mmCIF file of N, CA, C and O in Angstrom:
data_model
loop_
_atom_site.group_PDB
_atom_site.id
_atom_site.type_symbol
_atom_site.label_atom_id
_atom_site.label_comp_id
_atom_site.label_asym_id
_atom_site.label_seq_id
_atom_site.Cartn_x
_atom_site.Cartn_y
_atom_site.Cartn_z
ATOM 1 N N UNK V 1 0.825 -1.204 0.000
ATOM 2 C CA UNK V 1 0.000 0.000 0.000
ATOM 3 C C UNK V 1 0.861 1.257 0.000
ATOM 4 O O UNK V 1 0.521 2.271 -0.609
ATOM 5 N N UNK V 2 1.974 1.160 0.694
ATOM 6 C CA UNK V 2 2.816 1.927 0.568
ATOM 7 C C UNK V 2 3.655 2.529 -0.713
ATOM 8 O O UNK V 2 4.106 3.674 -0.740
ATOM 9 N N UNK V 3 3.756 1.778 -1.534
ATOM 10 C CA UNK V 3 4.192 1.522 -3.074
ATOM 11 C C UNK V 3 3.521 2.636 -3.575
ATOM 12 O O UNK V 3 4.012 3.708 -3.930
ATOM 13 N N UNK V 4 1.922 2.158 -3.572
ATOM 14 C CA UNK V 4 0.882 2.636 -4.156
ATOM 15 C C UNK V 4 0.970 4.345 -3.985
ATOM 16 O O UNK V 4 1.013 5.019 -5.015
ATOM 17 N N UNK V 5 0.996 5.009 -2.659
ATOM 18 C CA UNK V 5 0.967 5.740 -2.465
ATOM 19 C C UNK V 5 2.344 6.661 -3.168
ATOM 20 O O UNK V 5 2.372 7.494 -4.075
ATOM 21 N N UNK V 6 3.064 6.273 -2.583
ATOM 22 C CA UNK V 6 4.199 6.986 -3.133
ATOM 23 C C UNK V 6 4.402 7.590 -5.048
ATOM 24 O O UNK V 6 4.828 8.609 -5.593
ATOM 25 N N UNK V 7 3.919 6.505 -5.426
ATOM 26 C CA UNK V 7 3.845 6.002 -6.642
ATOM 27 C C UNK V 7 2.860 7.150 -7.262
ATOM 28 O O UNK V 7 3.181 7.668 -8.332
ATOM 29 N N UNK V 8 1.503 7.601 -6.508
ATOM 30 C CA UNK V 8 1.098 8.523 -6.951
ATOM 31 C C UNK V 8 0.988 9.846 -6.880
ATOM 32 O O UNK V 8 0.287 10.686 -7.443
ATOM 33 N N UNK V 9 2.513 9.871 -5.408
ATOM 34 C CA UNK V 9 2.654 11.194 -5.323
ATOM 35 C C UNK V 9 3.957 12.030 -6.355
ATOM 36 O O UNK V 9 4.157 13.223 -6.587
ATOM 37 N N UNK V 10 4.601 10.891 -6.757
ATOM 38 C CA UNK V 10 5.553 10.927 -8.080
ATOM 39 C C UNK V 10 4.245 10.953 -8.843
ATOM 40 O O UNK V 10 3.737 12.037 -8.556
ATOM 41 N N UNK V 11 3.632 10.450 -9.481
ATOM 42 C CA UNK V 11 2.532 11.111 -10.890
ATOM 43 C C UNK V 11 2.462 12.320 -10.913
ATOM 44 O O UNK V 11 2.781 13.062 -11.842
ATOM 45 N N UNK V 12 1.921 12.676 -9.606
ATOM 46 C CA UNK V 12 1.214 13.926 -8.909
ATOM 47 C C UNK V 12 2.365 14.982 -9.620
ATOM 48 O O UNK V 12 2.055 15.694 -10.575
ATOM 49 N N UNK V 13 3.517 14.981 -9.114
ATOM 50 C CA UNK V 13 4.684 15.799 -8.569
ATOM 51 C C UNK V 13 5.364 15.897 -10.285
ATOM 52 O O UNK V 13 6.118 16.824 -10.578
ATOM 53 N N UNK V 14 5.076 15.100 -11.042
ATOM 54 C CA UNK V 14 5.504 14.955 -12.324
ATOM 55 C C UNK V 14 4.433 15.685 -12.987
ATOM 56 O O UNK V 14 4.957 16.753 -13.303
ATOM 57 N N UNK V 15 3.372 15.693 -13.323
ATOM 58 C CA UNK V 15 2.338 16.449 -13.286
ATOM 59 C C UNK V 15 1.970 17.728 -13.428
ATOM 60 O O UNK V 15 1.457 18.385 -14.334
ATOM 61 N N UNK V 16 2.362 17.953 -12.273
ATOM 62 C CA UNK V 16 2.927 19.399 -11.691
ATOM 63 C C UNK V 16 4.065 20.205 -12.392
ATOM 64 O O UNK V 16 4.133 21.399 -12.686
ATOM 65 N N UNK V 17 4.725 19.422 -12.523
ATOM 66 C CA UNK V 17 6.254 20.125 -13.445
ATOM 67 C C UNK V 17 5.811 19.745 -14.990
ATOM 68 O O UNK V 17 6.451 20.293 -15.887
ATOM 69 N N UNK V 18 5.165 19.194 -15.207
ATOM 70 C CA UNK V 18 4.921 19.157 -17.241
ATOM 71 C C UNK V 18 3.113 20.722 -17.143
ATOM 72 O O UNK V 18 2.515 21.238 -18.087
ATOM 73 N N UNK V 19 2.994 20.826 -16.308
ATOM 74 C CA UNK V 19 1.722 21.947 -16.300
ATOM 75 C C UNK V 19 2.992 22.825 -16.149
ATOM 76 O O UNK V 19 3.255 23.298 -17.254
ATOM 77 N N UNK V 20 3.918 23.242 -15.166
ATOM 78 C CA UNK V 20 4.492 24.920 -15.175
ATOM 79 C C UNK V 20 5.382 24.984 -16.009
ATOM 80 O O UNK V 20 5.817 26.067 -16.399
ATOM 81 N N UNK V 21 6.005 23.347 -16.621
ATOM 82 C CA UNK V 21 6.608 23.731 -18.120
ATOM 83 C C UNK V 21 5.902 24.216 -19.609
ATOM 84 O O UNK V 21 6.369 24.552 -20.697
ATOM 85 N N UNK V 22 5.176 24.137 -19.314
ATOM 86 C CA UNK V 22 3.940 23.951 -20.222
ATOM 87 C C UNK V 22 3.648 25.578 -20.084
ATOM 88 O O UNK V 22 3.872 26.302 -21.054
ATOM 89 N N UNK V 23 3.110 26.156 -18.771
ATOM 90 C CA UNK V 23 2.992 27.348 -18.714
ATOM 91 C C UNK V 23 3.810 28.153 -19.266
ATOM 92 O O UNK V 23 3.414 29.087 -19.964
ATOM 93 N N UNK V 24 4.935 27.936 -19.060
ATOM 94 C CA UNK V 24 6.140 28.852 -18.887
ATOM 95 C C UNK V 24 6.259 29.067 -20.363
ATOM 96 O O UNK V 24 6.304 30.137 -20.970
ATOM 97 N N UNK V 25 6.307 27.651 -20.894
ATOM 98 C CA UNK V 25 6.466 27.710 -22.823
ATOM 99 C C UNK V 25 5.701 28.589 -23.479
ATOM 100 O O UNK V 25 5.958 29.208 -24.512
ATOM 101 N N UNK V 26 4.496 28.605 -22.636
ATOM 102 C CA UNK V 26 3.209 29.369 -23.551
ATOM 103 C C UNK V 26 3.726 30.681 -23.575
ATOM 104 O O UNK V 26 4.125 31.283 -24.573
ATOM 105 N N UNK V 27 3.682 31.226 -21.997
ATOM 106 C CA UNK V 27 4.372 33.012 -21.715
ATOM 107 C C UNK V 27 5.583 32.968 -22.783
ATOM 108 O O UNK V 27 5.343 33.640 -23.786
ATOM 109 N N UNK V 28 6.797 32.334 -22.776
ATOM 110 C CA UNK V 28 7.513 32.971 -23.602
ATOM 111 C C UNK V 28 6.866 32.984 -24.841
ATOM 112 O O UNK V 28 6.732 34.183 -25.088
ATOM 113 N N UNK V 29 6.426 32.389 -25.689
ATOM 114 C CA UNK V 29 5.517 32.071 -26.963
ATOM 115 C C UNK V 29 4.916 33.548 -27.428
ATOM 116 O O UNK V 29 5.194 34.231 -28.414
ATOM 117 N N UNK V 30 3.902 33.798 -26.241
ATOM 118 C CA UNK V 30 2.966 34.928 -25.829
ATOM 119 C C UNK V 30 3.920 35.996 -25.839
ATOM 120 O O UNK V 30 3.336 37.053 -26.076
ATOM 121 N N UNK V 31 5.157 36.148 -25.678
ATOM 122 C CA UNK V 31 6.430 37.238 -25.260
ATOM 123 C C UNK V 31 6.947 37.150 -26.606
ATOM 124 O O UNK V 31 7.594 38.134 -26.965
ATOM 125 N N UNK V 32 6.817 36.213 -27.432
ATOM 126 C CA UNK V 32 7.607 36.579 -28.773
ATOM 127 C C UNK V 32 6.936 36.933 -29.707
ATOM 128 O O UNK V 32 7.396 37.673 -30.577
ATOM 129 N N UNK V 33 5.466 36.390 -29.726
ATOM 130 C CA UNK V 33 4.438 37.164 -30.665
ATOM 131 C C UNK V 33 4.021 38.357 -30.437
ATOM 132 O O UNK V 33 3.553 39.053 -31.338
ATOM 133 N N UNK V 34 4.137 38.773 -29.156
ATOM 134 C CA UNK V 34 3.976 40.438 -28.737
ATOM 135 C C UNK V 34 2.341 40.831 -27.996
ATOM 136 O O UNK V 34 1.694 41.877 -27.947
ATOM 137 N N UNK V 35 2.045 39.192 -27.393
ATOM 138 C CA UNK V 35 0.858 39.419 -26.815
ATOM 139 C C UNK V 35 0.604 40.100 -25.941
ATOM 140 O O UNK V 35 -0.335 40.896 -25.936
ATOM 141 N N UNK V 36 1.762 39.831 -24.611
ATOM 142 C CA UNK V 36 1.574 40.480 -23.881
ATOM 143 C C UNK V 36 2.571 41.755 -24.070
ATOM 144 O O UNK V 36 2.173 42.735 -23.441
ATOM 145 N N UNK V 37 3.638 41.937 -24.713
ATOM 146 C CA UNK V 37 4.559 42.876 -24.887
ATOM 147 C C UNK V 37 3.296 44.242 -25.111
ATOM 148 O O UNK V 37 3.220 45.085 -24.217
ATOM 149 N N UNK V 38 2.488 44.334 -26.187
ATOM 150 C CA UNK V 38 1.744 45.296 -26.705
ATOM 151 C C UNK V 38 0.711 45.803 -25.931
ATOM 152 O O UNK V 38 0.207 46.896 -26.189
ATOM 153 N N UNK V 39 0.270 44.951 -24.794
ATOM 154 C CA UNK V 39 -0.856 45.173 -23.097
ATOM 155 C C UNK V 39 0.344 45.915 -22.491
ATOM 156 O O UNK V 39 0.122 47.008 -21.969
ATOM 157 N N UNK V 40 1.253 45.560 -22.506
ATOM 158 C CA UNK V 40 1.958 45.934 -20.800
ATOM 159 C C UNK V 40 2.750 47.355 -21.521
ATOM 160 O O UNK V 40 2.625 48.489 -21.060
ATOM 161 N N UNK V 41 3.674 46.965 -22.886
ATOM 162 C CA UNK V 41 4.299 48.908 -23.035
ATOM 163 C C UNK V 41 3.679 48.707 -24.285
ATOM 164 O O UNK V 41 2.909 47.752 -24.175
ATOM 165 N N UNK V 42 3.669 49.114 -25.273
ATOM 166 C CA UNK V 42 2.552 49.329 -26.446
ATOM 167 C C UNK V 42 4.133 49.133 -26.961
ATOM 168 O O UNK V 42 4.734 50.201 -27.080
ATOM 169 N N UNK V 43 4.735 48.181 -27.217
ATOM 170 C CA UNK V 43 5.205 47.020 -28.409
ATOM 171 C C UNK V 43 4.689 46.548 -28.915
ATOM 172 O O UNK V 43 3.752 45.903 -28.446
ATOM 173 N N UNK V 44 5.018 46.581 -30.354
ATOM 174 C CA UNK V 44 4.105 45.899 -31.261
ATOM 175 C C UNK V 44 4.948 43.883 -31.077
ATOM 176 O O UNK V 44 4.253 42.874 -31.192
ATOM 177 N N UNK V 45 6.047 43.868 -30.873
ATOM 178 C CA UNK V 45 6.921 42.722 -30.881
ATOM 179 C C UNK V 45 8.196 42.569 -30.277
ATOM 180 O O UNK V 45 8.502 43.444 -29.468
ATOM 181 N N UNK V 46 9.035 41.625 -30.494
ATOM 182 C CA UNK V 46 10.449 41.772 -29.947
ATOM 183 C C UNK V 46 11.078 41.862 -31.162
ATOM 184 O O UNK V 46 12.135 42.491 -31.138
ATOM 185 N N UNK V 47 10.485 41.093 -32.972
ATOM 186 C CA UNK V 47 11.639 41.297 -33.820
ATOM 187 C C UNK V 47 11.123 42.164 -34.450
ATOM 188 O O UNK V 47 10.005 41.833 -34.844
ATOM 189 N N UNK V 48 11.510 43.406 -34.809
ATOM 190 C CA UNK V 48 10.966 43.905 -36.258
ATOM 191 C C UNK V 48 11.015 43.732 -37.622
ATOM 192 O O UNK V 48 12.055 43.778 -38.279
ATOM 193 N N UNK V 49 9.829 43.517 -38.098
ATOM 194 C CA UNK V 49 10.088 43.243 -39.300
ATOM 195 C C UNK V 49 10.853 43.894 -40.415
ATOM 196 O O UNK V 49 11.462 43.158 -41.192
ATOM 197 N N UNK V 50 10.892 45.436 -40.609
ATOM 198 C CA UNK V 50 11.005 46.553 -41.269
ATOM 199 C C UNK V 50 12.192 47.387 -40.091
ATOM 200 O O UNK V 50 11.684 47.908 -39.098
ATOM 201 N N UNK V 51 13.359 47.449 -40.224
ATOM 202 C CA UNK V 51 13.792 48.267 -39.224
ATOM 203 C C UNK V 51 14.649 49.348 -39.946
ATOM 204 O O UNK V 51 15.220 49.096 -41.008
ATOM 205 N N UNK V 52 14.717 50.552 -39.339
ATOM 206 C CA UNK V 52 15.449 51.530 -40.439
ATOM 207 C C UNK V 52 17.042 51.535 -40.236
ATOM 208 O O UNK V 52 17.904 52.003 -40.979
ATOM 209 N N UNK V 53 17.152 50.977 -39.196
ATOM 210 C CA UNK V 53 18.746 51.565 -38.785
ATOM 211 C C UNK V 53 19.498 50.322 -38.812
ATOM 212 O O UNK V 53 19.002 49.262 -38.430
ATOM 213 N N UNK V 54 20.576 50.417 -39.215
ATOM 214 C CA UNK V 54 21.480 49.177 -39.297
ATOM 215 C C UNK V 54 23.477 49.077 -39.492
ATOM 216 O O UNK V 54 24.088 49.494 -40.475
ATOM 217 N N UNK V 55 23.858 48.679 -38.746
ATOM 218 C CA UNK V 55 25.107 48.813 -39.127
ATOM 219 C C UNK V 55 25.649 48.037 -40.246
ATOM 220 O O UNK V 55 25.291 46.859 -40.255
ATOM 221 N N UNK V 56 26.275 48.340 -41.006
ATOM 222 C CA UNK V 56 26.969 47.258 -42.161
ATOM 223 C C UNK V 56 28.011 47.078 -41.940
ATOM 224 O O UNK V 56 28.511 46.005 -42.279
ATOM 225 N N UNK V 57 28.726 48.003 -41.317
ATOM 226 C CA UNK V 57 30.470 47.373 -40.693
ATOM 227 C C UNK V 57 31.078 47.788 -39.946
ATOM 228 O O UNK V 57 30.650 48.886 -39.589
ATOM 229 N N UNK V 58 31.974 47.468 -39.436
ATOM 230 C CA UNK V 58 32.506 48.063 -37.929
ATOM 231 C C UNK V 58 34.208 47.745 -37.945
ATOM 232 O O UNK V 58 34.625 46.586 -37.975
ATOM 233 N N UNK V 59 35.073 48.871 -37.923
ATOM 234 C CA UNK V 59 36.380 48.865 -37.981
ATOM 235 C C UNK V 59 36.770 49.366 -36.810
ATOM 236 O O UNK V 59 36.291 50.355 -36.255
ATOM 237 N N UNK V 60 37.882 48.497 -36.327
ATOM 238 C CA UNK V 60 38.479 49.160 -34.874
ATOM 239 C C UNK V 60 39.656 49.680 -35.562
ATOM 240 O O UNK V 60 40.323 49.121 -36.433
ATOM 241 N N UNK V 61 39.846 51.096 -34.922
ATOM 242 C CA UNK V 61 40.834 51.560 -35.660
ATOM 243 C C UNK V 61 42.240 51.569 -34.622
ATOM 244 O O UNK V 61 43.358 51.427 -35.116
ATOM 245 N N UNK V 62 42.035 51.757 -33.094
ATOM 246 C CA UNK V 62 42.686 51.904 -32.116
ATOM 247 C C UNK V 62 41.892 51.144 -31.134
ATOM 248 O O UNK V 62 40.780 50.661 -31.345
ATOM 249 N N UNK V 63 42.623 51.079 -29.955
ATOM 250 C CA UNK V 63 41.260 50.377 -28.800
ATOM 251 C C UNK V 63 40.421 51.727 -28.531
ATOM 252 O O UNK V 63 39.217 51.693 -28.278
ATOM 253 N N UNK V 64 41.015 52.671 -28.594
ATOM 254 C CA UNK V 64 39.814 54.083 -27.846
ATOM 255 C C UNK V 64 38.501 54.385 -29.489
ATOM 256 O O UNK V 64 37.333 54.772 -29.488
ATOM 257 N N UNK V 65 39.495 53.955 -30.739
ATOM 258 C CA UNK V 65 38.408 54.542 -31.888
ATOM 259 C C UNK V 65 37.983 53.451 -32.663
ATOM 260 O O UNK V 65 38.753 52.501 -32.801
ATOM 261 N N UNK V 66 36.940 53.441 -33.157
ATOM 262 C CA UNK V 66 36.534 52.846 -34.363
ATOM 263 C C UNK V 66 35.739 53.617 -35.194
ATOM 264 O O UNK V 66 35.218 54.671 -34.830
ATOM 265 N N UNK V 67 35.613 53.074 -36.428
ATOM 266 C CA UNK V 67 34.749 53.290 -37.359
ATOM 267 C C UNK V 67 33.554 52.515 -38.069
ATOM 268 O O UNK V 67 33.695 51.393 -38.555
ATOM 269 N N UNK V 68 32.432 53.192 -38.075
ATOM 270 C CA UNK V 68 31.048 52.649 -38.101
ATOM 271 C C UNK V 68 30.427 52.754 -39.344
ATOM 272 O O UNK V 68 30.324 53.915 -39.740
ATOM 273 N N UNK V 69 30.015 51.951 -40.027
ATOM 274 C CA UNK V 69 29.191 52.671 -41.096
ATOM 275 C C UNK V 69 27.732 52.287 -41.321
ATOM 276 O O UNK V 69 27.561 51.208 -41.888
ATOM 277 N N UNK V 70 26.616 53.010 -40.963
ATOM 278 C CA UNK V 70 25.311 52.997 -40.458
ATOM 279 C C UNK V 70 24.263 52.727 -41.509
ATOM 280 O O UNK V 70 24.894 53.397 -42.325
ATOM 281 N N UNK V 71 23.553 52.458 -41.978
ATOM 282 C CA UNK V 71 22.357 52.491 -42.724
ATOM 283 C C UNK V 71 20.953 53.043 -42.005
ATOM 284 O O UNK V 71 20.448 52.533 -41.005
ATOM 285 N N UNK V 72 20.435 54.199 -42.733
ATOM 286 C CA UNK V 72 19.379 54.588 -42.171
ATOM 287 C C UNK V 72 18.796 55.725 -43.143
ATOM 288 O O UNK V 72 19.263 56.798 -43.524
ATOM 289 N N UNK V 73 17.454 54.986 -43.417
ATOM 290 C CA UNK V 73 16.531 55.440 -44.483
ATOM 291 C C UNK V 73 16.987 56.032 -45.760
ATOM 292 O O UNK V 73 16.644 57.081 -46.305
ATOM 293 N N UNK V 74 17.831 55.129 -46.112
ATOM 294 C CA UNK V 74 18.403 54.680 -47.354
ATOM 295 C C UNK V 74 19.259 55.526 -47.749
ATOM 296 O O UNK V 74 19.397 56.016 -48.870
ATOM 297 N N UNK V 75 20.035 55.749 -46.490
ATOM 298 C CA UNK V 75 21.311 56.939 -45.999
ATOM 299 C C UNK V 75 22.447 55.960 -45.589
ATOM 300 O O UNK V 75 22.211 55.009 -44.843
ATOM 301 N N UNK V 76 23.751 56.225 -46.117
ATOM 302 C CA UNK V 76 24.823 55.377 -45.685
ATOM 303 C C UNK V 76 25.595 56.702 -44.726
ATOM 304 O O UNK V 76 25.623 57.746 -45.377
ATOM 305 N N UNK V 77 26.188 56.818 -43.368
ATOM 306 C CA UNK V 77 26.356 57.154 -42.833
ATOM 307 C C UNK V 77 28.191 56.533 -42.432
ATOM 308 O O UNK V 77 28.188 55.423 -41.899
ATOM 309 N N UNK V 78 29.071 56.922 -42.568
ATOM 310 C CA UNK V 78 30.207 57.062 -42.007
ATOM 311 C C UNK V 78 30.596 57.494 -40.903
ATOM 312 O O UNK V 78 30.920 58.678 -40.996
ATOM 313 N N UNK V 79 30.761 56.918 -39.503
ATOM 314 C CA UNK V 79 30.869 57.086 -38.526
ATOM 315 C C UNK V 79 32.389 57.020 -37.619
ATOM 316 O O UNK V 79 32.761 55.861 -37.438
ATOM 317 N N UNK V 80 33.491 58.310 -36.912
ATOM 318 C CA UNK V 80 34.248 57.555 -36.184
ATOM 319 C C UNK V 80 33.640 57.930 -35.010
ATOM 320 O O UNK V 80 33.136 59.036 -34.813
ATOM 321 N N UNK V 81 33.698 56.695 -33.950
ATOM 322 C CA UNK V 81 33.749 56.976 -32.757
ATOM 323 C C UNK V 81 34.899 56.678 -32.143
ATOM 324 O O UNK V 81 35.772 55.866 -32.451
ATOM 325 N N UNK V 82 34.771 57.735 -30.859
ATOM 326 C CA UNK V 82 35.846 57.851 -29.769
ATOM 327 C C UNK V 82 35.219 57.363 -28.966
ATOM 328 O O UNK V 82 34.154 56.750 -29.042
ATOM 329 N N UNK V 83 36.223 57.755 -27.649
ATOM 330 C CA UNK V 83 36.085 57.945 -26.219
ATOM 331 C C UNK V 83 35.133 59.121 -25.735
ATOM 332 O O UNK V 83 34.078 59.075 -25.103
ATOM 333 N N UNK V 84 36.085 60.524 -26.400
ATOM 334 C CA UNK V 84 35.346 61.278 -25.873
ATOM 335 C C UNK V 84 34.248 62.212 -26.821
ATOM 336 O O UNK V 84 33.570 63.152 -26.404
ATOM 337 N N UNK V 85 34.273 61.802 -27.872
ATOM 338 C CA UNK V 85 33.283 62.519 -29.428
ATOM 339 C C UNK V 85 32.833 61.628 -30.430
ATOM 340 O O UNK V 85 32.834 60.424 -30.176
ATOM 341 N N UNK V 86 32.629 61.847 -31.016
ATOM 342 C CA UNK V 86 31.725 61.404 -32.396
ATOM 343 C C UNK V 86 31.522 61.603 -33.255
ATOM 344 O O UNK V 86 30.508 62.294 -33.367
ATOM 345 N N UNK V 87 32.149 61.265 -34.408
ATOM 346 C CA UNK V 87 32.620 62.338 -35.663
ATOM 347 C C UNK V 87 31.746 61.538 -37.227
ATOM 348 O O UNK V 87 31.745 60.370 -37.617
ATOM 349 N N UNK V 88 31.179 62.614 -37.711
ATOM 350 C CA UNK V 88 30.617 62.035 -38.925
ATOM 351 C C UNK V 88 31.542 62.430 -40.288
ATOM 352 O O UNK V 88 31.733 63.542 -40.780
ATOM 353 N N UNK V 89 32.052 61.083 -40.720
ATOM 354 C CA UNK V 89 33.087 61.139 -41.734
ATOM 355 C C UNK V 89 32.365 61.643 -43.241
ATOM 356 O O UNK V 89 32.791 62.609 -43.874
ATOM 357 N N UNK V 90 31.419 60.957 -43.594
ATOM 358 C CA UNK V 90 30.545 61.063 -44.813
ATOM 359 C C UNK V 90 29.459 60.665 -44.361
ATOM 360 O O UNK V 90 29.244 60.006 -43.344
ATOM 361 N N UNK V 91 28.509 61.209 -45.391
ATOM 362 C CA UNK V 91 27.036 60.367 -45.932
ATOM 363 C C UNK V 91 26.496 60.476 -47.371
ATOM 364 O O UNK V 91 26.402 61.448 -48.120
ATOM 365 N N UNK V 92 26.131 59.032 -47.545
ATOM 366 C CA UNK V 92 25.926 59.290 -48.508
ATOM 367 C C UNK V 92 24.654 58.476 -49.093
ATOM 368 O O UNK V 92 24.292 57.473 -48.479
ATOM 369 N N UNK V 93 24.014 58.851 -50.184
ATOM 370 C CA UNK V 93 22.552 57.700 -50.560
ATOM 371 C C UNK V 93 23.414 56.170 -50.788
ATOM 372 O O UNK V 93 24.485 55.951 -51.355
ATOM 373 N N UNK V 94 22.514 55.299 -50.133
ATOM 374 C CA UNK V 94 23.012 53.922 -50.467
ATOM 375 C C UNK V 94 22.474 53.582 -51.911
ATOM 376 O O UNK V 94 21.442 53.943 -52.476
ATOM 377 N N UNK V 95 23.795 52.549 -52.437
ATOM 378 C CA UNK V 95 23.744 52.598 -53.816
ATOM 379 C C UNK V 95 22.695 51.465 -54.416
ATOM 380 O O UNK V 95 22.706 50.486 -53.668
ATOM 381 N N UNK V 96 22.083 51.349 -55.175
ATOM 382 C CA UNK V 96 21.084 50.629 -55.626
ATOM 383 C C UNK V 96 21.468 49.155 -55.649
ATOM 384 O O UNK V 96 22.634 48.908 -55.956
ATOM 385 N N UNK V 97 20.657 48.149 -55.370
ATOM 386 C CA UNK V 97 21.237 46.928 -55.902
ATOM 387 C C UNK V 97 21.229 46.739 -57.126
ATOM 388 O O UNK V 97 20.272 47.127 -57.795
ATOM 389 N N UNK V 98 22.322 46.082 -57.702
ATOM 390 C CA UNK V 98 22.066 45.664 -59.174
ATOM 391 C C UNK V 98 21.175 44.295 -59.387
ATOM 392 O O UNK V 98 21.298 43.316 -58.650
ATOM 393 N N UNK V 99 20.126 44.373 -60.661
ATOM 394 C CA UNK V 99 19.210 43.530 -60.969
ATOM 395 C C UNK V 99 20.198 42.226 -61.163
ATOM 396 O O UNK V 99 21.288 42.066 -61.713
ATOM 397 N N UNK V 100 19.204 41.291 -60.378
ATOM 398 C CA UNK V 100 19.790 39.788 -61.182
ATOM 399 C C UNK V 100 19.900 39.710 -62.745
ATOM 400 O O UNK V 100 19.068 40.314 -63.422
ATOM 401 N N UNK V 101 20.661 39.160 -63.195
ATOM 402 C CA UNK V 101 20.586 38.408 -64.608
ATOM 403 C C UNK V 101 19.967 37.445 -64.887
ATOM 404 O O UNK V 101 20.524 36.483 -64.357
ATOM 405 N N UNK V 102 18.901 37.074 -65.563
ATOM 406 C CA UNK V 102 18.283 35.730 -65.698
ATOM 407 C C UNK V 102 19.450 34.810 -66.737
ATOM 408 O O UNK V 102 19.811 35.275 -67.818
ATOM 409 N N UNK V 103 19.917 33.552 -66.251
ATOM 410 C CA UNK V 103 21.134 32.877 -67.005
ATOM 411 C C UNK V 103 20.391 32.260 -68.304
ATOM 412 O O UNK V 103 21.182 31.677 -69.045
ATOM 413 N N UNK V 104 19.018 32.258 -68.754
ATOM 414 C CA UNK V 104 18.222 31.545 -69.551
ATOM 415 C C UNK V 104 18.266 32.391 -70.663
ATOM 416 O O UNK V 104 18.632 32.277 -71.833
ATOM 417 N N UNK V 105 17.657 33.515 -69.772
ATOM 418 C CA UNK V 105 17.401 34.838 -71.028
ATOM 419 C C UNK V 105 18.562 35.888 -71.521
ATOM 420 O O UNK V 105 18.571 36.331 -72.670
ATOM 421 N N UNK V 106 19.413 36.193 -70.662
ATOM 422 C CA UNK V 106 20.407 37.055 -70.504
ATOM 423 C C UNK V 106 20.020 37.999 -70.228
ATOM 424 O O UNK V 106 20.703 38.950 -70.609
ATOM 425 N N UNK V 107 18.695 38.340 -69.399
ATOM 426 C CA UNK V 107 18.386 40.135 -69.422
ATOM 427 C C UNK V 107 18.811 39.639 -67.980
ATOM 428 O O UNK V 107 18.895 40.441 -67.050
#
């Protein structure tokens, strides 16, 4: 009888931990689709789909400087940073992509 018992307080106790794993999976789930993100601060999500700003490369020039070069709204931006300033080298429109070639047709 003793068996018995034990036996179903392990079910029990197992049980218990596949429900708050279970919970827990859902909240993050709920946290990446932006269910609750968009109730609690008015986030629409965690990834954006469309984002304007972006770095394309990053040069260390010294340990105190590097150089940045930014993308933002279809602005290429040349960046050095310091320690103590922030210097804008150039900007300029980012350059168009070139069209694929179709290898069938040649256009």
């Amino acid at each position: 009888m003793n068996d018995v018992v034990n036996l179903s307080q392990y079910l029990l106790a197992l049980m218990v931990l596949l429900g708050l794993l279970g919970a827990m999976g859902f909240f993050a789930y709920a946290v990446q689709r932006g269910w609750i993100l968009q109730g609690v601060t008015g986030l629409r999500s965690l990834s954006a789909t469309a984002r304007r700003l972006a770095i394309s490369e990053t040069l260390i020039v010294d340990p105190r400087r590097r150089v940045v070069i930014i993308r933002c709204d279809g602005r290429e931006h040349v960046l050095l940073l310091g320690a103590e300033r922030e210097t804008i080298l150039s900007s300029t429109d980012v350059p168009a992509k070139p069209a694929s070639i179709d290898r069938e047709t040649g256009r």
